[in-house]
XYZ file of C-alpha atoms in Angstrom:
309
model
C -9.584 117.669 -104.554
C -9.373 120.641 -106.385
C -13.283 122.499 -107.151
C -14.117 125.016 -109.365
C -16.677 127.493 -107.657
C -18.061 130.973 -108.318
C -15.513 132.242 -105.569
C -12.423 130.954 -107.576
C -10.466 132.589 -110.217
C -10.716 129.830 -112.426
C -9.075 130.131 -115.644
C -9.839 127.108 -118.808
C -6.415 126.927 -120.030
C -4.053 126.343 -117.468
C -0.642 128.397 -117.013
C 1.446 125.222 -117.209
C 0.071 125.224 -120.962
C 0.370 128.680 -121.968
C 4.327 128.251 -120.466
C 5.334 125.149 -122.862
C 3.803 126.765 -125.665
C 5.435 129.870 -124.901
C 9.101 127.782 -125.047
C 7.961 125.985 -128.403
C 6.895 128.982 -129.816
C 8.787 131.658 -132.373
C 9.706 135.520 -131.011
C 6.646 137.056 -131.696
C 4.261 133.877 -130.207
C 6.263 133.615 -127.176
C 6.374 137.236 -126.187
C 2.302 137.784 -126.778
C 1.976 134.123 -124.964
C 4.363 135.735 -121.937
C 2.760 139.046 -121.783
C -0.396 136.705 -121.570
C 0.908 134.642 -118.400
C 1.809 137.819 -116.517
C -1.713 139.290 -117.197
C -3.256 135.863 -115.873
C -0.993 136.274 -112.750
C -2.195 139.745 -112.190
C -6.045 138.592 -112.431
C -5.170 136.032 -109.633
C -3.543 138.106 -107.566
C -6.162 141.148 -108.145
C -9.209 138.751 -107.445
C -7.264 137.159 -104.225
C -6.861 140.785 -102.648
C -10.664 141.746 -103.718
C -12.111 138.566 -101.728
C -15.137 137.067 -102.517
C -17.413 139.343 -104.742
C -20.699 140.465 -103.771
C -23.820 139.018 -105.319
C -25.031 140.113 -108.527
C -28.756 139.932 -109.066
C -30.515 137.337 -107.360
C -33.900 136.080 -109.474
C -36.239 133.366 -108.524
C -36.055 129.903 -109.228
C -36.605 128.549 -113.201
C -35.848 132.562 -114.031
C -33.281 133.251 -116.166
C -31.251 135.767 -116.166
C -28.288 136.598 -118.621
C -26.297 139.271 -119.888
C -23.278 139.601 -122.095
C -21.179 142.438 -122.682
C -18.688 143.560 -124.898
C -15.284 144.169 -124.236
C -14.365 145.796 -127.358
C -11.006 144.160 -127.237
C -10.136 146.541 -123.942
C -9.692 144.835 -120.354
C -12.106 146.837 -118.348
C -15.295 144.614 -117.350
C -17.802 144.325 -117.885
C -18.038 146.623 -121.530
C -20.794 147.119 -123.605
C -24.355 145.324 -122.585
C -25.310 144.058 -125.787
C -27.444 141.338 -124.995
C -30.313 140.545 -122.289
C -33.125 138.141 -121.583
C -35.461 140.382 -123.931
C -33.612 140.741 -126.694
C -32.964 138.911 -129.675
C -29.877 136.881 -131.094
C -27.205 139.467 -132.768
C -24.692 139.262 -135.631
C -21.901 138.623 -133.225
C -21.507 134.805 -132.858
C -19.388 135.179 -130.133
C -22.164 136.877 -128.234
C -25.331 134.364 -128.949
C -22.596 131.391 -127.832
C -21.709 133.025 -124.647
C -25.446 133.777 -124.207
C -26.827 130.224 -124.950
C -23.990 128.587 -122.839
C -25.357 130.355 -120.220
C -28.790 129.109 -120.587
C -27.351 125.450 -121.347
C -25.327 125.274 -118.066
C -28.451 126.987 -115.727
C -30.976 125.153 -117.595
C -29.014 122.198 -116.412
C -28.622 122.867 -112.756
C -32.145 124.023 -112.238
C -33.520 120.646 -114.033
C -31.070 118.208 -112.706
C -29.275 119.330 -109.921
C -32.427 121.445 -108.571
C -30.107 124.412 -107.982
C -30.904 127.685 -108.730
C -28.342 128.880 -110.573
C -24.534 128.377 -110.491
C -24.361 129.811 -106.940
C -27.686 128.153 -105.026
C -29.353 131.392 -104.605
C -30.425 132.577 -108.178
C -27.639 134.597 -109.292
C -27.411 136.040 -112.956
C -24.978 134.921 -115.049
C -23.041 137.698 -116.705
C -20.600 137.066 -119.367
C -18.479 139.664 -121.654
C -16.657 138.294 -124.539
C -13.777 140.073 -126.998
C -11.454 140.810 -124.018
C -8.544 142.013 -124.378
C -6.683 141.798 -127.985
C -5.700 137.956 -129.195
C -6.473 136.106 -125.288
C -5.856 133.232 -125.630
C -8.418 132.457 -122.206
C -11.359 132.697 -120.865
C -12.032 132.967 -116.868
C -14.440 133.309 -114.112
C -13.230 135.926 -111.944
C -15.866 135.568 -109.291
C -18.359 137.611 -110.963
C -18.646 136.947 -114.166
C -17.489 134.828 -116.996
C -14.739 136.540 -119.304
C -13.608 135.519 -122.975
C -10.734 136.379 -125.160
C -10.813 135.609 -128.772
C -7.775 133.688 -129.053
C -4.818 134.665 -131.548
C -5.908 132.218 -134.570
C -2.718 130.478 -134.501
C -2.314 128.551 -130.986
C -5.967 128.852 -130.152
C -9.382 130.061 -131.426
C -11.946 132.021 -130.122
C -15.034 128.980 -129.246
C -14.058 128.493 -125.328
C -17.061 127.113 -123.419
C -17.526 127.859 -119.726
C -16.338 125.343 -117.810
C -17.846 125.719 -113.881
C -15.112 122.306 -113.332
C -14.006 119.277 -115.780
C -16.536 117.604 -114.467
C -19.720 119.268 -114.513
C -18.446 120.809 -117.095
C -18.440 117.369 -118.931
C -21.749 116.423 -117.783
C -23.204 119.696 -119.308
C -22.323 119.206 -122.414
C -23.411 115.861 -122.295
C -26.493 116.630 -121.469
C -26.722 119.237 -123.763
C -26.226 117.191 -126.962
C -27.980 114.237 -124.757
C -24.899 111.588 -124.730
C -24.980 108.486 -123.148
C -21.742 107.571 -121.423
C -20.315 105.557 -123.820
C -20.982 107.612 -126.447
C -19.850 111.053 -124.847
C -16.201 111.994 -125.986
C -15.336 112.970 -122.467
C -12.653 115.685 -123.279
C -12.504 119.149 -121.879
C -11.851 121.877 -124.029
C -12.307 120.100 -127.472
C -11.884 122.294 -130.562
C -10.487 125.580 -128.692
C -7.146 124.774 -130.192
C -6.133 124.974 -133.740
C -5.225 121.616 -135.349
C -1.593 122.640 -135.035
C -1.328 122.738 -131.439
C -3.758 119.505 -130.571
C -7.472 118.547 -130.093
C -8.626 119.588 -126.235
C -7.114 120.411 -123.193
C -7.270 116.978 -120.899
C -9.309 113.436 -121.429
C -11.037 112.700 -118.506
C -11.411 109.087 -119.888
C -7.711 108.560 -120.944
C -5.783 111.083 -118.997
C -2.131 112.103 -120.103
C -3.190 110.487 -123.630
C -1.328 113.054 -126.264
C -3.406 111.780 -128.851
C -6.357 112.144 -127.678
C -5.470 115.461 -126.316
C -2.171 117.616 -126.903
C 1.400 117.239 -127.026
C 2.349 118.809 -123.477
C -0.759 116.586 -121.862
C 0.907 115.490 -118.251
C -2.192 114.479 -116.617
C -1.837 111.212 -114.619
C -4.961 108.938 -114.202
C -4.493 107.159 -111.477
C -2.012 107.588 -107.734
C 0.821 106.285 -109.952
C 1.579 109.141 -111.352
C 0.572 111.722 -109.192
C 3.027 114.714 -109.174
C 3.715 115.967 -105.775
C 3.128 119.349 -105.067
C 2.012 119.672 -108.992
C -0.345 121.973 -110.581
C -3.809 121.657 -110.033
C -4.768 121.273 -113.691
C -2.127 118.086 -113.719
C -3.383 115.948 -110.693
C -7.085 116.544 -111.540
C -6.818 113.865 -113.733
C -7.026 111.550 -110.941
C -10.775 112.422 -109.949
C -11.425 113.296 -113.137
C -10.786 109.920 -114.281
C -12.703 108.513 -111.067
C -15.553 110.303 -112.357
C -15.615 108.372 -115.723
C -15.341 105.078 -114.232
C -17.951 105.434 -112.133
C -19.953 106.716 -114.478
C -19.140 104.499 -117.284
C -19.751 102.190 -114.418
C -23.261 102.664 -113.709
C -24.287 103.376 -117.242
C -26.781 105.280 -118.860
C -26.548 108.612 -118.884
C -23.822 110.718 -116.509
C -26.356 113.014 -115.451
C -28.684 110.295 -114.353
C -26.950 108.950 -111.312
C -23.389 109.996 -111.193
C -23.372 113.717 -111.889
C -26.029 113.734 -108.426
C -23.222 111.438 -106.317
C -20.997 113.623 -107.028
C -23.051 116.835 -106.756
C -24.293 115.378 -103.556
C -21.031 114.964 -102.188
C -19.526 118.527 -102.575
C -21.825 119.068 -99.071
C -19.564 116.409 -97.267
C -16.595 118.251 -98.628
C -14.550 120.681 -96.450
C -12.210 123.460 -98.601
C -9.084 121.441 -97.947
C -10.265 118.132 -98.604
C -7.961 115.268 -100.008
C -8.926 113.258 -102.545
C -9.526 109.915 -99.938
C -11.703 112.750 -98.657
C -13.643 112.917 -102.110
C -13.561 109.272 -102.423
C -15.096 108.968 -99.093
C -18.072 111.929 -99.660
C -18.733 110.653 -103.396
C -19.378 106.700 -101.297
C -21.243 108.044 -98.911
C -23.383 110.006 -101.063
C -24.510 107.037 -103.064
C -25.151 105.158 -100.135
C -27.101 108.507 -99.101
C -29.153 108.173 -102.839
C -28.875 104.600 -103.533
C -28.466 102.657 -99.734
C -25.336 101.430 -98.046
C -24.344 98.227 -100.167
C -26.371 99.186 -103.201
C -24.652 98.368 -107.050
C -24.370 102.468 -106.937
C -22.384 102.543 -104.137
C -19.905 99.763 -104.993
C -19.313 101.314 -108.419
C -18.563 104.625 -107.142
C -15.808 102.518 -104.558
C -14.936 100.757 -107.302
C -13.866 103.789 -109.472
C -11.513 104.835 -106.785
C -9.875 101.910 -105.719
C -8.688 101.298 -109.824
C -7.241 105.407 -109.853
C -5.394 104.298 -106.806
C -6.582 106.339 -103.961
C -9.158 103.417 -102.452
């Protein structure tokens, strides 16, 4: 089972991605969309060698605290502090969106999780948008969260943070207070221009083009799992877990099925498999909810029809 935690370099828009567009492309597209890839690959490798990153300010619980910088188009981090917790919006929209996502996703796990902040402990969330010229990205490189623009063409410039598809979900669920069934359930909707496609993955109809984009190879159940695939292909499998069980006990995600879940990351070891997941999401409802409650069957339920049950 493949999580998305401050310590990773977690990118939005997987390589894979970048790659088909790159073949489908014309000269000019495909070379920027290359040059692209092998700065991606060079982030990895420079944030695997670094190890994990120190701590950045650590404030008390129900304290925010934000920053966002800007890059001025240039690829050192973190630029230009142009925004804190005292001052007020700017002109830049790119800069009040990186600065209110922020709030959105702490506000959310301090009132619903309980956790302070993203990492437990009360960290401060720094962001810096306008990296780089035309990126079509943005990334958590295990300090901060980093945006790009995007080129205009392939993708534009509104990338929300993403901690993982399914938090990430939940968020913004909670944000614009959605009910399951009335949620959308994609990840990355409207960071692509029409031309390319509509969001990144469906976490309620995996692989589903229309819903999604043309190059969408997510499976959503053990079917069609992809041995040794990318991580960005078989998460569709959990991902789509998730949703059942939620859509399964109703309401809204973040009332009982976000906390499973969250609950469950505890009974999680690094290299866990996803009959591990399926295992530490059960036994985390029973944990909530008792052994044999509705809670816990749905949750068992969700698995077992994705396959891995």
């Amino acid at each position: 089972m493949h999580i998305h935690t401050p310590a990773c370099p977690c990118f939005i828009i997987p390589s894979s991605m970048l790659r088909k567009l790159a073949i489908q492309a014309d000269a000019a597209e495909r070379q920027q969309l290359l040059e692209q890839l092998e700065r991606s690959a060079f982030l990895r490798g420079q944030r695997a060698a670094s190890g994990l990153a120190a701590p950045g300010l650590l404030v008390a619980p129900g304290v925010r605290h934000r920053t966002v910088y800007d890059a001025h188009h240039g690829t050192r981090l973190p630029g230009k502090l142009v925004r804190t917790e005292t001052a007020a919006p700017v002109t830049d929209t790119a800069v009040n969106e990186a600065f209110d996502g922020a709030g959105t996703t702490y506000d959310f796990y301090q009132q619903i999780l309980k956790r302070n902040s993203i990492d437990g402990r009360g960290m401060g969330i720094d962001s810096s948008v306008h990296y780089s010229k035309s990126f079509n990205n943005a990334f958590w490189n295990g300090r901060q969260m980093v945006y790009g623009d995007g080129d205009g063409k392939l993708f534009t410039g509104a990338l929300n943070e993403s901690m993982s598809d399914v938090f990430g979900s939940v968020v913004k669920q909670w944000h614009a207070k959605q009910t399951v069934r009335k949620a959308d359930w994609l990840i990355g909707a409207g960071i692509m221009t029409p031309a390319v496609g509509k969001a990144l993955r469906s976490m309620a109809d995996p692989g589903n083009a229309k819903l999604t984009w043309s190059g969408d190879d997510q499976p959503g159940t053990m079917r069609g799992y992809v041995e040794g695939g990318d991580v960005h292909t078989n998460s569709g499998i959990p991902n789509h877990a998730f949703y059942l069980a939620a859509m399964k006990l109703g309401g809204h995600s973040w009332d009982k099925a976000a906390p499973i879940w969250y609950q469950a990351l505890s009974l999680l070891h690094p290299d866990a498999t996803f009959a591990d997941a399926a295992q530490a999401t059960v036994k985390a409802a029973e944990l909530r909810h008792g052994a044999g409650s509705g809670e816990a069957a749905a949750v068992q339920g969700a698995w077992h029809e994705v396959g891995v049950v």
